[in-house]
Amino acid sequence: MNSFELLNRRDLLKLSAVGVMAGSSSGWLLPRVAYAQERRSERSKACIMLHMQGGVSQHHTFTVPEYRAQNSQIQTALPGVLFCEYFPRLAARMGDICLIRGMSTGNSVHERARVLMHTGYNPNGTVAYPSIGNVASSELGAADTELPNFVNIYGGSDGLGSGPLHRSAPAYLGPRHAPVPVNDPARGMENLRAAVPLDQFDSGAALLNDFEAMSQAQRPSTAAAAHQANLRRAVQLMHSDRMRAFESEREPAVIRNGYGPTQFGRSLLLARRLVEAGVPFVEITLDGWDDHGGAVNNIRRRAQYLDPSISFLLDDLKQRGLFDSTLVVFMSEFGRTPQLAESGYNQTLGAGHYANAWTTWLAGAGVRGGRVIGRVDHRGGAVTDRPVSAQDFLATMCHALQIDYRKEYMTREGRPMTFLGASARPVQEAF
Amino acid sequence: MMARHLGALSLLLAWALTASAGGKAGPTFETDVLPILNAHCLQCHGGVHQKNDLDLRTMSSALKGGKSGSVIVPGKPDESLLWKKIARDEMPKTDNKISETNKKIIRAWIAAGAPGRKNDRTIDLARPARMPAEVARIIDQEINSKLVAAKIPASSRATDAEFLRRTYLDITGKPPTVATTKAFLADSDSERRGKLVDKLLASPEYGQHFAERWLNVFRQMAVIEREWEPEPFLGWLGARFNAGKGWDSTVRDMIAVSGSFAENPQAAYYYYNADMQGKFEPKIMVGNLSQVFLGVQLQCAECHNHPFSDYKQKDFWGLAAFFSITSTPNNPPDTRGVRDRLPKQAPKPGTQVIVTIPQGEARNAGTKVRAKFLKGEEPELDAGASFRPALANWLTSKENRLFARASVNRLWAQLFGRGFVNPLNDFGDHNAPSHPELLESLTDEFIVSGFDYKHLIRCICLSEAYQRTTHVVKGNEVPEAEPLFARMTSKVLPPEELYDALCVALEVPEIAPPVDPKKKGNKKVNPKAPPPPTSRFLFVKFFRNPGDVDEPTELKLGVPHVLKMMNEANFNTGGNLVTRVMKSTKAPEEAIDELFLAVLARRPSSVERERFLAFASRQKSAEEAYRRIVWVLINSSEFVLNN
């Protein structure tokens, strides 16, 4: 049996016998599920953002042009809506997906476009803007939790790089809302385990505690207080059950297999665990999408794990009752060119950067699935209906996450700032 | 000699007394009224919006009035529209109304005739530089008089151990070794502190440290963090500091440079003023250099007139004009370096150097602006040659007090954890210095010494203010004491200094990142590949969050950093320090002393010694005990801060 197969009936039975559905024999999941449900009802939404870095060719994924398609189209679960043939499982789940085909963002320079799609602004060198993840940490995160409020997982690189990974710098929101990076989902959060037996660690920590009291009593400072807060929190984390959220190896094999053995798949599994444990924003970056040499073969290869992994995530979220409170976002910095000429560099379908008409999608958190918003012409080169700007896209995410994107913050220089501008509008058709 | 100093001192005292007496006589616009207007009025009556044409940013514009005519009648508050509207809470229109206390201040100011701040100070730049001890006395006299006036007690002198570690870190960026510490603590020379400062200023580490600090300032102002080899520039800058070259000539050479990077390492400065693609942009340069070298937030005036200060778009673009024909390649190092695109034919005499406000986010796009010094003249420039030497000369001249003042303030902040003006890039009437007279006299001193950094550092380090302990005394633990320098402030070690301090403490040459067991194995070394990054580089990369700006008193480290220092093997083995102490000491008392001296550059107090001995006696072995103790000390606040 293909390990990427969806959970079939036999596995479902196995899982419920083991208690995954209602609880878990792993011991970890049972109390956490209850906690997560508790928090979910009293708290707010969470987001798993799939950041495909490099520029995803919409022509070879979710908006195949009628003219000069380089691959077959397949029917999705929504009649009349077609995907590229490489994504049959996601096609079957079109009922969960809200497809935005009218992305029109005007910036086709990698690093600048990444900033635009994360912050809503083109970088200008004078003012620094926070990314959506930082804002989510600030607005959705709990102040007192041991868990981080924004985790940035590196999902690997499968193709041509296009510059450094986007850094979500918190800007005027403050360093507390910087993301915690996870460079390898299989390793989770680094340095959580003591280098010596835990009792030895604890006795050293007790001595450190006493020493802090002795040496700092007469010289209070905010820096020392911040350092002591870090120490306390670190020790708490090391003793906390909640950090087991980072230990994906605790998942039953059938779940781990469902997400697949790739770094990207493992990133999705970790993201699900984190969101389940109460982390409000997880971003996964899969680098390497800059398919200047041709998208067909590259995307066919990537789809072999993307299609089953992402599908499994949607199913897994549903089965755990997390789908209605978790927003799943598929986005990039721009799309790729329509057919501009028969041949030539950046002239053929999907070869160059293209921000005039491209595709993203959302699912979960109350977003209406089974919808297509926006249309492009038959070549896929222009938006003929319902263009969506970067600000509108982020406003839509904020609407789903119940974040007030017009809330005012004050920078150190005394300048009032809002996450998005006055003309940002969520795409209402998505709700 | 003595008499002359006494005379100078008493003159200074007399002047200081009259200045403060004048302040008590009544409110002035700049000191008392402008902060209120800033908080309540300038959003609508400032640089960005001028409702009813009323601009309240400066005294002259406030007295000029707006569409309703004059709003202030000096001496007659009840006839002044400004007073009437504020008194009725009709203004400001927002919910942020003016308090009764502040209303009284405004009324008293109008009643006193709406006076501005008097500037009686005469600047004497013909005099020679003073002896450092004399400047130190001036520093202390000013600081102590303000402490007395505020009834806040000063903390006592730092111990020799505190002073030693502090000056080592402040001047060289590294703490002292055990041997140095023992020698200094045993030294009975009454001049040992002054001699220590001289020794450190003469060491090559001084220049390297200050160069690295400045490079971080440039890096952190840059639009994008690029991993690029800074070594040649770092070396050039370090050599300048060590040679004692005037800061004015160093900055001048950075700005006026033309030529390849290979021959002019300081051309790299332009690279830190490039856009995201690496292309040099005049507007980025102007925004950065005005903050860093002039201490003013001119970047706010790129797109619109400054909302709070009296800077217009013309001021911003007037400076940008000097860079309007400058270009750099996208990817240094490159043979071309920094160049001006000079016209092929000699331009007609009298050709103006202008820049056009570009289309984009700026207002008034299309307006042409002539090259102009900030708040100064539009110079006659040869349109056939580089314009940048003229700008560089103006910027660093003795007459441009903004430059000297901002430099002094920045150095003071580096040594004391806060400047006289904070933030360092926000000088202005709205942001009065804590010690205006002291700032001016140190500015004079910097100028007349030839912008001599070493001299200024020496003057400061000899003062009692610098030598105060970070420990509080009753009465100065309050926040009001901070701007008065009642005690030394604990300063955060930047990641470079933290790494170097760990190497010194653990007595290791480097702290290598752990090797990934999956990545072991034979790898063919490509001789053409660039050298792998150093351990120090990797440590700093991890310990400085992307986009973070170093602040002296704000700890930027978070839980991932603390977890690394607690749980990575490197920090649990005690390094070579424990190995050495195991071999060289017999009794645990001796060992614990040695560990404290190595990591914290001091001996333990008796309470600490008792506690640590008790701990050691409970451990399974001496080695385990010492390793834990080292772990405790390097993870302590005392270690990661400069006290």
PDB file of N, CA and C in Angstrom, chain B residues 25-51:
ATOM      1  N   ALA B  25      12.915  81.093  36.462  1.00  0.00           N
ATOM      2  CA  ALA B  25      12.148  82.337  36.410  1.00  0.00           C
ATOM      3  C   ALA B  25      10.834  82.140  35.683  1.00  0.00           C
ATOM      4  N   GLY B  26      10.711  81.218  34.757  1.00  0.00           N
ATOM      5  CA  GLY B  26       9.454  81.052  34.036  1.00  0.00           C
ATOM      6  C   GLY B  26       9.635  80.084  32.887  1.00  0.00           C
ATOM      7  N   PRO B  27       8.518  79.647  32.328  1.00  0.00           N
ATOM      8  CA  PRO B  27       8.630  78.653  31.261  1.00  0.00           C
ATOM      9  C   PRO B  27       9.130  79.274  29.952  1.00  0.00           C
ATOM     10  N   THR B  28       9.888  78.513  29.193  1.00  0.00           N
ATOM     11  CA  THR B  28      10.286  78.919  27.851  1.00  0.00           C
ATOM     12  C   THR B  28       9.598  78.004  26.847  1.00  0.00           C
ATOM     13  N   PHE B  29       9.514  78.452  25.600  1.00  0.00           N
ATOM     14  CA  PHE B  29       8.824  77.677  24.573  1.00  0.00           C
ATOM     15  C   PHE B  29       9.441  76.293  24.435  1.00  0.00           C
ATOM     16  N   GLU B  30      10.786  76.269  24.231  1.00  0.00           N
ATOM     17  CA  GLU B  30      11.438  75.007  23.881  1.00  0.00           C
ATOM     18  C   GLU B  30      11.372  74.008  25.033  1.00  0.00           C
ATOM     19  N   THR B  31      11.636  74.499  26.248  1.00  0.00           N
ATOM     20  CA  THR B  31      11.759  73.570  27.366  1.00  0.00           C
ATOM     21  C   THR B  31      10.409  73.105  27.896  1.00  0.00           C
ATOM     22  N   ASP B  32       9.457  74.048  27.967  1.00  0.00           N
ATOM     23  CA  ASP B  32       8.230  73.732  28.708  1.00  0.00           C
ATOM     24  C   ASP B  32       6.986  73.597  27.835  1.00  0.00           C
ATOM     25  N   VAL B  33       6.883  74.434  26.799  1.00  0.00           N
ATOM     26  CA  VAL B  33       5.630  74.453  26.034  1.00  0.00           C
ATOM     27  C   VAL B  33       5.655  73.443  24.889  1.00  0.00           C
ATOM     28  N   LEU B  34       6.793  73.343  24.216  1.00  0.00           N
ATOM     29  CA  LEU B  34       6.861  72.465  23.039  1.00  0.00           C
ATOM     30  C   LEU B  34       6.530  71.004  23.358  1.00  0.00           C
ATOM     31  N   PRO B  35       7.015  70.457  24.485  1.00  0.00           N
ATOM     32  CA  PRO B  35       6.630  69.062  24.774  1.00  0.00           C
ATOM     33  C   PRO B  35       5.123  68.863  24.858  1.00  0.00           C
ATOM     34  N   ILE B  36       4.418  69.887  25.375  1.00  0.00           N
ATOM     35  CA  ILE B  36       2.956  69.768  25.475  1.00  0.00           C
ATOM     36  C   ILE B  36       2.344  69.809  24.077  1.00  0.00           C
ATOM     37  N   LEU B  37       2.805  70.758  23.260  1.00  0.00           N
ATOM     38  CA  LEU B  37       2.288  70.863  21.893  1.00  0.00           C
ATOM     39  C   LEU B  37       2.578  69.581  21.118  1.00  0.00           C
ATOM     40  N   ASN B  38       3.760  69.029  21.346  1.00  0.00           N
ATOM     41  CA  ASN B  38       4.172  67.813  20.667  1.00  0.00           C
ATOM     42  C   ASN B  38       3.202  66.679  20.954  1.00  0.00           C
ATOM     43  N   ALA B  39       2.814  66.580  22.229  1.00  0.00           N
ATOM     44  CA  ALA B  39       1.971  65.455  22.633  1.00  0.00           C
ATOM     45  C   ALA B  39       0.520  65.637  22.216  1.00  0.00           C
ATOM     46  N   HIS B  40       0.067  66.893  22.062  1.00  0.00           N
ATOM     47  CA  HIS B  40      -1.373  67.104  21.875  1.00  0.00           C
ATOM     48  C   HIS B  40      -1.752  67.778  20.565  1.00  0.00           C
ATOM     49  N   CYS B  41      -0.832  68.523  19.933  1.00  0.00           N
ATOM     50  CA  CYS B  41      -1.254  69.446  18.879  1.00  0.00           C
ATOM     51  C   CYS B  41      -0.605  69.216  17.508  1.00  0.00           C
ATOM     52  N   LEU B  42       0.634  68.697  17.517  1.00  0.00           N
ATOM     53  CA  LEU B  42       1.386  68.725  16.263  1.00  0.00           C
ATOM     54  C   LEU B  42       0.865  67.756  15.209  1.00  0.00           C
ATOM     55  N   GLN B  43       0.035  66.776  15.631  1.00  0.00           N
ATOM     56  CA  GLN B  43      -0.498  65.849  14.620  1.00  0.00           C
ATOM     57  C   GLN B  43      -1.332  66.619  13.593  1.00  0.00           C
ATOM     58  N   CYS B  44      -2.027  67.664  14.061  1.00  0.00           N
ATOM     59  CA  CYS B  44      -2.860  68.465  13.152  1.00  0.00           C
ATOM     60  C   CYS B  44      -2.238  69.805  12.803  1.00  0.00           C
ATOM     61  N   HIS B  45      -1.336  70.274  13.630  1.00  0.00           N
ATOM     62  CA  HIS B  45      -0.732  71.588  13.416  1.00  0.00           C
ATOM     63  C   HIS B  45       0.780  71.453  13.374  1.00  0.00           C
ATOM     64  N   GLY B  46       1.243  70.517  12.538  1.00  0.00           N
ATOM     65  CA  GLY B  46       2.684  70.259  12.467  1.00  0.00           C
ATOM     66  C   GLY B  46       3.149  70.180  11.030  1.00  0.00           C
ATOM     67  N   GLY B  47       4.124  69.326  10.781  1.00  0.00           N
ATOM     68  CA  GLY B  47       4.726  69.294   9.453  1.00  0.00           C
ATOM     69  C   GLY B  47       3.888  68.578   8.420  1.00  0.00           C
ATOM     70  N   VAL B  48       3.108  67.596   8.847  1.00  0.00           N
ATOM     71  CA  VAL B  48       2.344  66.818   7.868  1.00  0.00           C
ATOM     72  C   VAL B  48       0.999  67.473   7.591  1.00  0.00           C
ATOM     73  N   HIS B  49       0.322  67.914   8.641  1.00  0.00           N
ATOM     74  CA  HIS B  49      -0.952  68.620   8.471  1.00  0.00           C
ATOM     75  C   HIS B  49      -0.843  69.974   9.147  1.00  0.00           C
ATOM     76  N   GLN B  50      -1.414  70.985   8.514  1.00  0.00           N
ATOM     77  CA  GLN B  50      -1.468  72.307   9.167  1.00  0.00           C
ATOM     78  C   GLN B  50      -2.886  72.808   9.054  1.00  0.00           C
ATOM     79  N   LYS B  51      -3.724  72.290   9.961  1.00  0.00           N
ATOM     80  CA  LYS B  51      -5.127  72.686   9.907  1.00  0.00           C
ATOM     81  C   LYS B  51      -5.221  74.190  10.099  1.00  0.00           C
TER      82      LYS B  51
END
